[in-house]
Structure formats: C-alpha cells, structure tokens
Amino acid sequence: GSLVTGFFVLPRFGSSMTLRACAALNVGLALAFALSLCSPTRKQKATYVLAGLVLAALFIALPMQWDVRHVTGSYAYFNEGWPGAQVVYAKEDVQGGLTSVVQAGATRTLLSNGKFQGDNTNERSTQARFALIPSLFMNKWDRALIIGLGTGHVLSTAAKFPFQRIDVAELAPHVVEAARLWFQDVNGGILDSDPRLHVSVADGRNFLLLSRDKYDMITVEITSLWISGEADLYNEEFYQLCKSHLTEHGVLQQWVALHHLRTQDLLIALNTAAQVFPHVALFQGENQGHAFLIASSAPLEIDYQVVAEYGANPKVREELNALGMRDAWPLLGEVVLHGSGFRDAIASLHEMTGLRKDFASTDFHPYLEYHAPKGVVLPYDTVVPNTLFLRKFRPDSLSPDLIKNVPSENERKLVLGYVAEKRGNLARAQTCFEQVEGTSKAEAQSALERITQELSSAQSQPARDMTDTCK
C-alpha cells in the first residue's frame, strides 16, 4: 500500500483522485463481504450491487476537487487561510505536498502545504539577507550552494556576486515551477538565464551526502525548524556535513525564525551549531522575527576592501538600495551575537534548562524535532522575549577584530556610524560621522544630513555625553 500509493498512484493521480479511488475500492470490499457473509436474497443482492456501483461511480466520476482556499494557510498557525486572496497556482507532488501561490492585490505569496515560503513584497528584504549577510565574511567566490529555492530571490541575490558555479537543492519540483512562473519579478528569470546555475530536485541533506564538492558559501533557506522533518537540518550531524563541504574559509548561513520559538529552543539550536563550528555569529534582521546564523571553521572576519568592492558593484548595490542601504556596512548593525557575546549567550543554556552545557540536538536525540513545535501554540509572541534575551549579550560596539584591513580610523568611524544608525542610536551615529575626516568625509557629511533630519523630527531625548562612544 505505501509503496504503490507513494511511488505510483499519488504522483500520477494526486491526493484527491487517490482518496476517491480508495473510497470506491472500500465500497467494492463492503459489497464483496455483504454478498459472501450475509446470505442475501436475490433481490437483496441486486440492491447491494446496484447501490455499490452507484456509490463507486459517484466517488470516481463526480468532478470534485479540493478547495485549496480551505487548506492554504491553515497548516501552521491554525487560521482560516488567506482571506481575500486568490489562489493562482496549486499543484501537488509527493516530495513537497501542496505547493500554492496566492495573490492579494500586488502581493503574491508562495506556500508549501499552507506554510509561508516567500513573497514578492514584504519579505523581500529578509530573503535578500540570506545571501548578503554571509557574503560579508567571504573573500573567495568559487562555488555556492543554496538549499531551498523558495521564490528564487536568494538565488538571484547570490548570482550578483562573482561565483563560478551556483548549485541549488530544492526538495519539491513544483516549488521550482512556481518560482519560474510566478516570481520572475523577484528572481529576474534567473532559472532560465544564468549558465552558472545548476538546480537539483533533491533533499538538501541528501544532496550533500552524495556530493564531493566544496563550497565557499552554503545558505539554507528552508521553512521553520518546528515544521515536521525540518529539524534534521538543525541537528549536529547536518552541521558536521556542512562543515565537511565548506572550503577553509567557507561560510554557512542558516535562517532561524525567532517567532513561534521558545528561547530555550533557540539556545539549543545555537548551541548545536557551536558544537561543530568554532566560530559562530547571529544577526537579527530588520524584521525582528528573523535571525541569521553565520558559522565557519575560520574566524569570522570582514575584509574592509572586499566589502567595499562588492558594495561598489552596481548589481549588489541595486539589492542594497532596495533595502534602503547605500552600501553593506549597515548590515553590521544587525549583529546581536558575536565572539564572547555568543559564548556568553549559549553559556546560559544550563541555567535556563538544566541541560548540560554541550547539549546538542542530534539524529539519535532529536530534541528540536519534538520540542520546537511547542512554540507554535504559546499564547504570546516569542519574538519579544527572544529579542530581549539576545540584546543582553549584544555588544555596544563592534568587536575591534571583526573588520580587518581598514584603511584608517576615519573609515572605521564611518562604519561605526552606519552601525549605530542601523541600531537606532542616532545621537551616537551623529557623533561618529562628525569625527570622520579625509576622503570619507563627503560620505559622512551626507550621512550627517540624513541623521540631522531624523533627529529634528524625533522627539527630544535627555542629553547624553557622547564623547567616547566611537572609541
């Protein structure tokens, strides 16, 4: 039953027709038992056969289909779907279940079994960060691997960097089709235009198990870890697999949803990665419900010259401008855990949970698979406590060893100004920009004008001594 249905019947006929055929088969079985066990009269036999044939014909012949509006959007959040949205695409496959695209006004949203995967409006900034943030720590652009295609926005962002080859592992074939048909406005039609691209319809973990390639960047864009089966890509063995496929200075990026996730489960996810990678950092996006885990075997350092060069790349700058950034430096304002701050955060795991300090979610002890879903039914928004927890360990300023090859103190103060502005500390940003001299002064003055306008429109705040804030 499992073999024939899973590999042959479902792929060819879909779930609706398969269930209808099974119902007709059950009617046939009931008819067979009635005729053989009940000793019916000739008239009763005729009645049974006629009733069975009519029911079976109704199950198979009536043009009944799923109303996907009732199963789109209800998978994870116990709601009634997407009110007012039109389902413009809905197809099933065994690998990914139901892939659908719903449209409300100008917004098109990609869903897997009713779970959000990406859109062409509100979440574009988050999707772009899946490729932009790990690129801050890179200085080599040979090969990249993207696990989970989604709308293709991460792919199109990664393609703006000079990679020689980009591999994509996507589990569901209809996600690839949906990205090609409905999200060309965010991926630029890259699936059919870039010869560097190689798409494999495969599970991301199995793809790595069967590969011998090394990557300079692996970015994982799968659905929330509390969805059944997704925690396999947050277990210790998966991180070990990624580590074995990264180059010496290769970088892993992985999305961590801070919404519907308890703080203790967040800590275990971070601690699991830290058991494999010696250097780990965490960014929190402009949408505070999204965090980005960055991990590497090499120290997480940013080469000022490399970032300045790719920030000057017109294609990359176009992506940054869409995020409201002139260059890449404001992204550093989203660092919440790095270096000693990261270590201090995960050190609180034992105090919070009673688990040992080196506790990790593994294939043989899949803690996250069974505990992370508890966050979905909590009566409060977990983004708030998670953010408050992370901010306790966020450094006031960037670690001095985070950025190397800075030309002068002027450029360092410029970067610190962008970081402070991104964090909303406009007074500190103003002080940093005012101290910039030399060739970077013009850029600092432009930033100062923007800061001055924002400060003048903001409510008055208590005076603070900002003399030493940029040291």
Coordinates of C-alpha atoms in Angstrom, one line a residue:
G1 CA 0.0 0.0 0.0
S2 CA 2.7 2.5 1.0
L3 CA 5.0 1.6 -1.9
V4 CA 2.4 1.5 -4.7
T5 CA 0.5 4.6 -3.5
G6 CA 3.6 6.7 -2.7
F7 CA 5.6 6.0 -5.8
F8 CA 3.0 5.3 -8.4
V9 CA -0.6 6.3 -7.6
L10 CA -0.1 9.7 -5.9
P11 CA 2.4 11.1 -8.4
R12 CA 0.0 10.2 -11.3
F13 CA -3.4 11.0 -9.9
G14 CA -3.0 13.4 -7.0
S15 CA -4.4 13.1 -3.5
S16 CA -8.0 13.9 -4.4
M17 CA -8.4 11.2 -7.1
T18 CA -6.4 8.7 -5.0
L19 CA -8.7 9.2 -2.0
R20 CA -11.8 8.9 -4.2
A21 CA -10.5 5.7 -5.8
C22 CA -9.8 4.3 -2.3
A23 CA -13.3 5.2 -1.3
A24 CA -14.7 3.4 -4.3
L25 CA -12.4 0.4 -3.5
N26 CA -13.8 0.3 0.0
V27 CA -17.4 0.3 -1.4
G28 CA -16.3 -2.7 -3.5
L29 CA -14.9 -4.5 -0.5
A30 CA -18.0 -3.9 1.5
L31 CA -20.1 -5.2 -1.4
A32 CA -18.0 -8.3 -1.6
F33 CA -18.3 -9.0 2.2
A34 CA -22.0 -8.4 2.1
L35 CA -22.6 -10.8 -0.7
S36 CA -20.4 -13.5 0.8
L37 CA -21.2 -13.2 4.5
C38 CA -24.8 -12.0 4.8
S39 CA -26.5 -14.7 2.7
P40 CA -28.8 -12.1 1.0
T41 CA -31.7 -13.0 -1.2
R42 CA -31.6 -12.5 -4.9
K43 CA -33.4 -9.2 -4.6
Q44 CA -31.1 -8.0 -1.9
K45 CA -28.0 -9.0 -3.9
A46 CA -29.3 -6.9 -6.8
T47 CA -29.9 -4.0 -4.5
Y48 CA -26.4 -4.3 -2.9
V49 CA -24.7 -4.5 -6.3
L50 CA -26.7 -1.5 -7.7
A51 CA -26.0 0.6 -4.6
G52 CA -22.3 -0.3 -4.7
L53 CA -21.9 0.6 -8.3
V54 CA -23.8 3.9 -8.0
L55 CA -21.6 4.9 -5.0
A56 CA -18.4 3.9 -6.6
A57 CA -19.4 5.8 -9.8
L58 CA -20.2 8.9 -7.7
F59 CA -16.8 8.8 -5.9
I60 CA -14.9 8.5 -9.2
A61 CA -17.0 10.3 -11.7
L62 CA -18.2 13.5 -9.9
P63 CA -15.9 16.4 -10.7
M64 CA -15.0 17.1 -7.1
Q65 CA -11.7 18.8 -6.4
W66 CA -10.0 20.2 -3.3
D67 CA -11.0 23.8 -2.5
V68 CA -7.4 24.8 -1.8
R69 CA -8.6 28.1 -0.2
H70 CA -9.5 26.0 2.8
V71 CA -6.1 24.2 3.1
T72 CA -3.9 27.2 2.2
G73 CA -2.6 29.0 5.2
S74 CA -4.0 26.8 7.9
Y75 CA -1.1 24.3 8.3
A76 CA 0.9 26.1 10.9
Y77 CA -0.9 28.9 12.5
F78 CA -4.4 27.5 13.0
N79 CA -6.1 30.2 10.9
E80 CA -8.5 30.2 8.1
G81 CA -6.1 30.7 5.3
W82 CA -5.5 34.0 3.4
P83 CA -8.8 35.9 3.4
G84 CA -9.5 37.7 0.1
A85 CA -6.6 36.1 -1.6
Q86 CA -6.9 34.4 -5.0
V87 CA -5.2 31.0 -5.5
V88 CA -3.4 31.4 -8.8
Y89 CA -1.3 28.2 -8.6
A90 CA -1.8 25.0 -6.8
K91 CA -0.1 21.7 -7.6
E92 CA 0.8 18.6 -5.7
D93 CA 3.9 16.4 -5.7
V94 CA 5.0 13.6 -3.4
Q95 CA 8.2 15.4 -2.3
G96 CA 6.7 18.7 -1.2
G97 CA 3.0 18.1 -0.9
L98 CA 0.8 21.0 -2.0
T99 CA 2.7 24.0 -3.5
S100 CA 0.5 27.0 -4.0
V101 CA 0.7 30.7 -4.9
V102 CA -1.9 33.1 -3.5
Q103 CA -2.3 36.7 -4.7
A104 CA -3.9 39.6 -2.8
G105 CA -3.5 42.9 -4.6
A106 CA 0.0 43.2 -5.8
T107 CA 1.4 40.6 -3.3
R108 CA 2.0 37.1 -4.4
T109 CA 2.9 34.6 -1.7
L110 CA 4.5 31.1 -2.1
L111 CA 3.2 28.5 0.2
S112 CA 4.2 24.9 0.9
N113 CA 1.2 23.0 2.5
G114 CA -0.1 26.3 3.6
K115 CA 3.2 27.5 5.2
F116 CA 4.7 30.7 4.1
Q117 CA 7.9 30.4 2.0
G118 CA 8.3 33.8 0.5
D119 CA 6.7 36.6 -1.4
N120 CA 7.3 39.5 -3.9
T121 CA 6.8 42.3 -1.4
N122 CA 7.0 42.4 2.4
E123 CA 9.6 39.7 2.9
R124 CA 12.0 40.5 0.1
S125 CA 14.4 42.2 2.4
T126 CA 14.7 39.1 4.5
Q127 CA 15.1 36.9 1.5
A128 CA 18.0 39.1 0.2
R129 CA 19.8 38.9 3.5
F130 CA 20.1 35.1 3.1
A131 CA 22.8 35.9 0.6
L132 CA 24.0 39.3 1.6
I133 CA 25.0 38.6 5.2
P134 CA 27.2 35.6 4.6
S135 CA 28.9 37.5 1.8
L136 CA 30.2 40.0 4.3
F137 CA 32.6 37.3 5.6
M138 CA 33.8 35.9 2.3
N139 CA 36.8 36.7 0.1
K140 CA 36.6 33.9 -2.4
W141 CA 33.8 33.3 -4.9
D142 CA 34.2 29.9 -6.5
R143 CA 31.1 27.8 -5.6
A144 CA 27.9 28.4 -3.7
L145 CA 25.1 26.1 -2.6
I146 CA 21.6 27.2 -1.9
I147 CA 19.4 24.7 0.0
G148 CA 15.7 25.6 -0.6
L149 CA 14.8 27.7 -3.6
G150 CA 11.7 29.4 -2.4
T151 CA 10.8 32.3 -4.7
G152 CA 14.4 32.4 -6.1
H153 CA 15.2 35.8 -4.6
V154 CA 18.1 34.4 -2.6
L155 CA 19.4 32.7 -5.7
S156 CA 19.2 35.9 -7.8
T157 CA 21.0 37.9 -5.0
A158 CA 23.8 35.3 -4.8
A159 CA 24.1 35.4 -8.5
K160 CA 25.1 39.1 -8.3
F161 CA 28.4 38.0 -6.8
P162 CA 31.1 36.6 -9.0
F163 CA 30.6 32.9 -8.2
Q164 CA 31.8 30.5 -10.9
R165 CA 29.0 27.9 -10.1
I166 CA 25.8 28.0 -8.0
D167 CA 24.1 24.8 -7.0
V168 CA 20.5 24.7 -5.8
A169 CA 18.9 21.8 -3.9
E170 CA 15.2 22.1 -3.8
L171 CA 13.0 19.2 -2.5
A172 CA 9.7 20.0 -4.3
P173 CA 9.7 20.2 -8.1
H174 CA 6.6 22.4 -8.1
V175 CA 8.4 25.0 -6.0
V176 CA 10.8 25.3 -8.9
E177 CA 8.0 25.6 -11.3
A178 CA 6.2 28.2 -9.2
A179 CA 9.4 30.3 -8.8
R180 CA 9.8 30.2 -12.6
L181 CA 6.2 31.1 -13.4
W182 CA 5.1 33.5 -10.7
F183 CA 8.2 35.1 -9.2
Q184 CA 10.3 36.4 -12.1
D185 CA 9.8 39.9 -10.6
V186 CA 12.0 38.9 -7.7
N187 CA 14.3 36.4 -9.3
G188 CA 14.8 38.1 -12.6
G189 CA 14.1 34.9 -14.6
I190 CA 17.5 33.6 -13.4
L191 CA 16.3 29.9 -13.6
D192 CA 16.4 30.1 -17.4
S193 CA 19.2 32.6 -18.0
D194 CA 22.3 32.0 -15.9
P195 CA 24.6 29.3 -17.1
R196 CA 26.4 29.1 -13.7
L197 CA 23.2 27.8 -12.2
H198 CA 22.6 24.0 -11.6
V199 CA 19.2 23.1 -10.0
S200 CA 18.7 19.6 -8.4
V201 CA 15.3 18.4 -7.2
A202 CA 16.7 16.8 -4.1
D203 CA 16.6 16.9 -0.3
G204 CA 19.4 19.3 0.7
R205 CA 20.9 16.9 3.2
N206 CA 21.0 14.0 0.8
F207 CA 22.4 16.3 -1.8
L208 CA 25.4 17.0 0.4
L209 CA 25.7 13.3 1.4
L210 CA 26.1 12.4 -2.3
S211 CA 28.4 15.3 -3.2
R212 CA 32.1 15.6 -3.1
D213 CA 32.2 19.4 -3.9
K214 CA 33.5 22.1 -1.6
Y215 CA 31.6 25.4 -1.3
D216 CA 32.6 28.9 -0.3
M217 CA 29.1 29.6 0.8
I218 CA 26.2 27.3 1.9
T219 CA 23.0 29.2 2.6
V220 CA 20.0 27.3 3.9
E221 CA 16.6 28.7 3.1
I222 CA 14.1 26.1 4.4
T223 CA 10.9 26.5 6.3
S224 CA 10.7 27.0 10.1
L225 CA 12.5 24.4 12.1
W226 CA 9.3 23.5 14.0
I227 CA 7.7 22.1 10.8
S228 CA 7.8 18.3 10.9
G229 CA 11.1 17.0 9.5
E230 CA 12.9 20.3 9.2
A231 CA 14.8 19.9 12.4
D232 CA 17.0 17.4 10.6
L233 CA 18.7 20.5 9.1
Y234 CA 19.4 21.9 12.6
N235 CA 20.9 18.7 14.1
E236 CA 24.6 18.3 14.9
E237 CA 25.1 15.8 12.1
F238 CA 23.9 18.2 9.5
Y239 CA 26.3 20.9 10.7
Q240 CA 29.1 18.3 10.5
L241 CA 28.0 17.5 7.0
C242 CA 28.1 21.2 6.0
K243 CA 31.4 21.7 7.7
S244 CA 32.9 18.9 5.6
H245 CA 31.7 20.6 2.4
L246 CA 32.9 24.1 3.2
T247 CA 36.3 25.4 2.0
E248 CA 38.8 26.5 4.5
H249 CA 37.2 30.0 4.9
G250 CA 33.7 28.9 3.7
V251 CA 30.7 30.3 5.4
L252 CA 27.4 28.7 6.4
Q253 CA 24.2 30.8 6.7
Q254 CA 21.0 29.4 8.2
W255 CA 17.7 31.1 8.9
V256 CA 16.4 30.9 12.4
A257 CA 12.8 32.1 13.0
L258 CA 12.5 33.9 16.3
H259 CA 8.7 33.8 16.1
H260 CA 6.9 30.7 17.5
L261 CA 10.1 29.6 19.1
R262 CA 10.9 29.4 22.8
T263 CA 14.1 31.0 24.0
Q264 CA 15.4 27.7 25.4
D265 CA 14.9 26.0 22.0
L266 CA 16.6 28.9 20.3
L267 CA 19.6 28.4 22.6
I268 CA 19.7 24.7 21.8
A269 CA 19.7 25.4 18.1
L270 CA 22.6 27.9 18.6
N271 CA 24.5 25.6 20.9
T272 CA 24.2 22.7 18.5
A273 CA 25.9 24.7 15.8
A274 CA 28.5 25.8 18.2
Q275 CA 29.4 22.2 19.0
V276 CA 30.6 21.8 15.3
F277 CA 31.7 25.3 14.3
P278 CA 34.3 27.1 16.4
H279 CA 33.2 30.5 15.0
V280 CA 29.5 31.4 15.1
A281 CA 27.6 34.7 15.0
L282 CA 23.9 35.7 14.9
F283 CA 22.3 38.5 13.1
Q284 CA 18.8 39.8 13.7
G285 CA 17.1 41.3 10.7
E286 CA 15.1 44.5 10.3
N287 CA 12.1 42.3 10.8
Q288 CA 12.9 41.2 14.3
G289 CA 11.2 37.8 13.8
H290 CA 14.1 36.7 11.6
A291 CA 17.6 35.7 12.7
F292 CA 20.5 34.6 10.6
L293 CA 23.1 32.1 11.9
I294 CA 26.5 32.5 10.5
A295 CA 29.1 29.8 11.1
S296 CA 32.6 28.9 9.8
S297 CA 35.7 26.9 10.7
A298 CA 37.8 30.1 10.2
P299 CA 37.5 33.3 12.2
L300 CA 34.5 35.4 11.2
E301 CA 36.4 38.4 9.9
I302 CA 35.3 41.1 7.4
D303 CA 37.9 42.4 4.9
Y304 CA 37.1 46.1 4.5
Q305 CA 38.5 46.2 1.0
V306 CA 36.5 43.2 -0.2
V307 CA 33.2 44.5 1.2
A308 CA 33.9 48.0 -0.2
E309 CA 34.5 46.5 -3.7
Y310 CA 31.3 44.4 -3.7
G311 CA 29.4 47.3 -2.3
A312 CA 30.5 49.2 -5.3
N313 CA 29.2 46.5 -7.7
P314 CA 26.2 48.0 -9.4
K315 CA 24.2 44.8 -9.2
V316 CA 24.9 44.3 -5.5
R317 CA 24.3 48.0 -4.8
E318 CA 20.9 47.7 -6.5
E319 CA 20.0 45.0 -4.0
L320 CA 21.3 47.1 -1.1
N321 CA 19.4 50.1 -2.3
A322 CA 16.2 48.1 -2.2
L323 CA 16.9 47.5 1.5
G324 CA 17.4 51.3 2.0
M325 CA 21.1 51.0 2.3
R326 CA 23.8 52.9 0.4
D327 CA 26.3 50.1 1.0
A328 CA 26.7 46.9 3.0
W329 CA 28.0 48.4 6.3
P330 CA 24.6 49.0 7.9
L331 CA 24.1 45.2 7.8
L332 CA 26.7 45.0 10.6
G333 CA 24.3 46.9 12.8
E334 CA 22.2 43.7 12.8
V335 CA 24.9 41.7 14.6
V336 CA 23.5 40.6 18.0
L337 CA 25.8 37.8 19.0
H338 CA 29.4 37.5 18.1
G339 CA 32.6 36.3 19.7
S340 CA 32.4 36.4 23.5
G341 CA 28.8 37.6 23.3
F342 CA 27.8 34.4 21.5
R343 CA 29.7 32.3 24.0
D344 CA 28.1 34.1 27.0
A345 CA 24.6 33.6 25.5
I346 CA 24.9 29.8 25.0
A347 CA 26.6 29.5 28.4
S348 CA 23.2 30.4 29.9
L349 CA 21.7 27.2 28.4
H350 CA 22.4 25.1 31.6
E351 CA 21.0 27.7 33.9
M352 CA 17.8 28.1 31.8
T353 CA 17.1 24.4 31.1
G354 CA 19.2 22.3 33.4
L355 CA 20.8 20.6 30.4
R356 CA 24.5 20.1 30.2
K357 CA 26.5 22.9 28.6
D358 CA 27.4 20.8 25.5
F359 CA 23.9 19.6 24.9
A360 CA 23.0 19.4 21.2
S361 CA 20.1 18.2 19.1
T362 CA 21.2 15.1 17.2
D363 CA 19.7 12.5 14.8
F364 CA 19.7 10.0 17.7
H365 CA 18.3 12.5 20.2
P366 CA 16.2 14.9 18.0
Y367 CA 15.4 17.4 20.7
L368 CA 14.3 20.2 18.3
E369 CA 12.1 17.9 16.3
Y370 CA 9.8 17.3 19.3
H371 CA 10.3 20.4 21.4
A372 CA 10.4 23.3 18.9
P373 CA 6.8 22.8 17.8
K374 CA 5.6 23.7 21.4
G375 CA 6.4 27.4 20.5
V376 CA 3.6 27.4 17.9
V377 CA 0.8 27.1 20.5
L378 CA 2.1 29.6 23.0
P379 CA -0.3 32.4 24.0
Y380 CA 2.3 35.1 23.5
D381 CA 4.6 36.4 20.7
T382 CA 8.0 34.8 21.3
V383 CA 9.8 37.5 19.2
V384 CA 9.7 39.8 22.2
P385 CA 11.4 37.6 24.9
N386 CA 13.8 36.3 22.3
T387 CA 14.9 39.8 21.3
L388 CA 15.2 40.9 24.9
F389 CA 17.3 37.9 25.7
L390 CA 19.6 38.4 22.7
R391 CA 20.0 42.1 23.4
K392 CA 21.5 41.3 26.8
F393 CA 24.6 39.9 25.0
R394 CA 24.8 42.4 22.1
P395 CA 28.0 44.5 22.3
D396 CA 27.6 48.2 22.4
S397 CA 30.1 48.5 19.5
L398 CA 31.7 46.2 17.0
S399 CA 34.5 44.0 18.1
P400 CA 37.8 45.5 17.0
D401 CA 38.9 42.2 15.4
L402 CA 35.7 41.9 13.3
I403 CA 36.9 44.1 10.5
K404 CA 40.4 43.9 9.1
N405 CA 42.3 46.0 6.5
V406 CA 40.6 49.2 7.4
P407 CA 42.5 52.0 5.7
S408 CA 42.3 54.4 8.5
E409 CA 40.5 55.4 11.7
N410 CA 38.2 57.6 9.5
E411 CA 36.8 54.6 7.7
R412 CA 36.4 52.8 11.0
K413 CA 34.4 55.7 12.4
L414 CA 32.3 55.8 9.2
V415 CA 31.4 52.1 9.7
L416 CA 30.6 52.6 13.4
G417 CA 28.3 55.5 12.4
Y418 CA 26.4 53.3 10.0
V419 CA 26.1 50.5 12.7
A420 CA 24.8 53.0 15.3
E421 CA 22.3 54.5 12.8
K422 CA 21.1 51.0 11.9
R423 CA 20.6 50.2 15.6
G424 CA 18.5 53.4 16.0
N425 CA 21.1 55.2 18.1
L426 CA 21.1 58.4 16.1
A427 CA 23.0 60.5 18.6
R428 CA 25.9 58.1 18.6
A429 CA 25.8 57.9 14.8
Q430 CA 25.9 61.7 14.6
T431 CA 29.0 61.7 16.8
C432 CA 30.8 59.1 14.8
F433 CA 30.1 60.8 11.5
E434 CA 31.2 64.2 12.8
Q435 CA 34.6 62.7 13.6
V436 CA 35.3 61.4 10.0
E437 CA 37.9 63.3 8.0
G438 CA 39.8 62.6 4.8
T439 CA 38.4 61.0 1.7
S440 CA 35.4 59.6 3.6
K441 CA 34.3 63.0 4.9
A442 CA 31.9 63.7 2.0
E443 CA 30.1 60.4 2.6
A444 CA 30.0 61.1 6.3
Q445 CA 28.6 64.6 5.7
S446 CA 25.8 63.1 3.5
A447 CA 25.0 60.7 6.3
L448 CA 25.1 63.6 8.8
E449 CA 22.5 65.5 6.8
R450 CA 20.2 62.5 6.9
I451 CA 20.8 62.0 10.6
T452 CA 20.1 65.6 11.4
Q453 CA 16.8 65.5 9.6
E454 CA 15.8 62.3 11.5
L455 CA 16.9 63.8 14.9
S456 CA 15.0 67.0 14.2
S457 CA 11.8 65.1 13.5
A458 CA 12.3 62.8 16.5
Q459 CA 11.0 63.6 20.0
S460 CA 13.5 65.3 22.3
Q461 CA 15.6 62.9 24.4
P462 CA 17.6 63.5 27.6
A463 CA 21.1 64.9 26.9
R464 CA 23.9 62.3 26.9
D465 CA 27.6 62.6 26.9
M466 CA 28.7 61.1 23.6
T467 CA 32.4 62.0 23.9
D468 CA 33.8 58.5 23.9
T469 CA 31.1 56.5 22.1
C470 CA 33.2 55.8 19.0
K471 CA 36.3 54.5 20.7

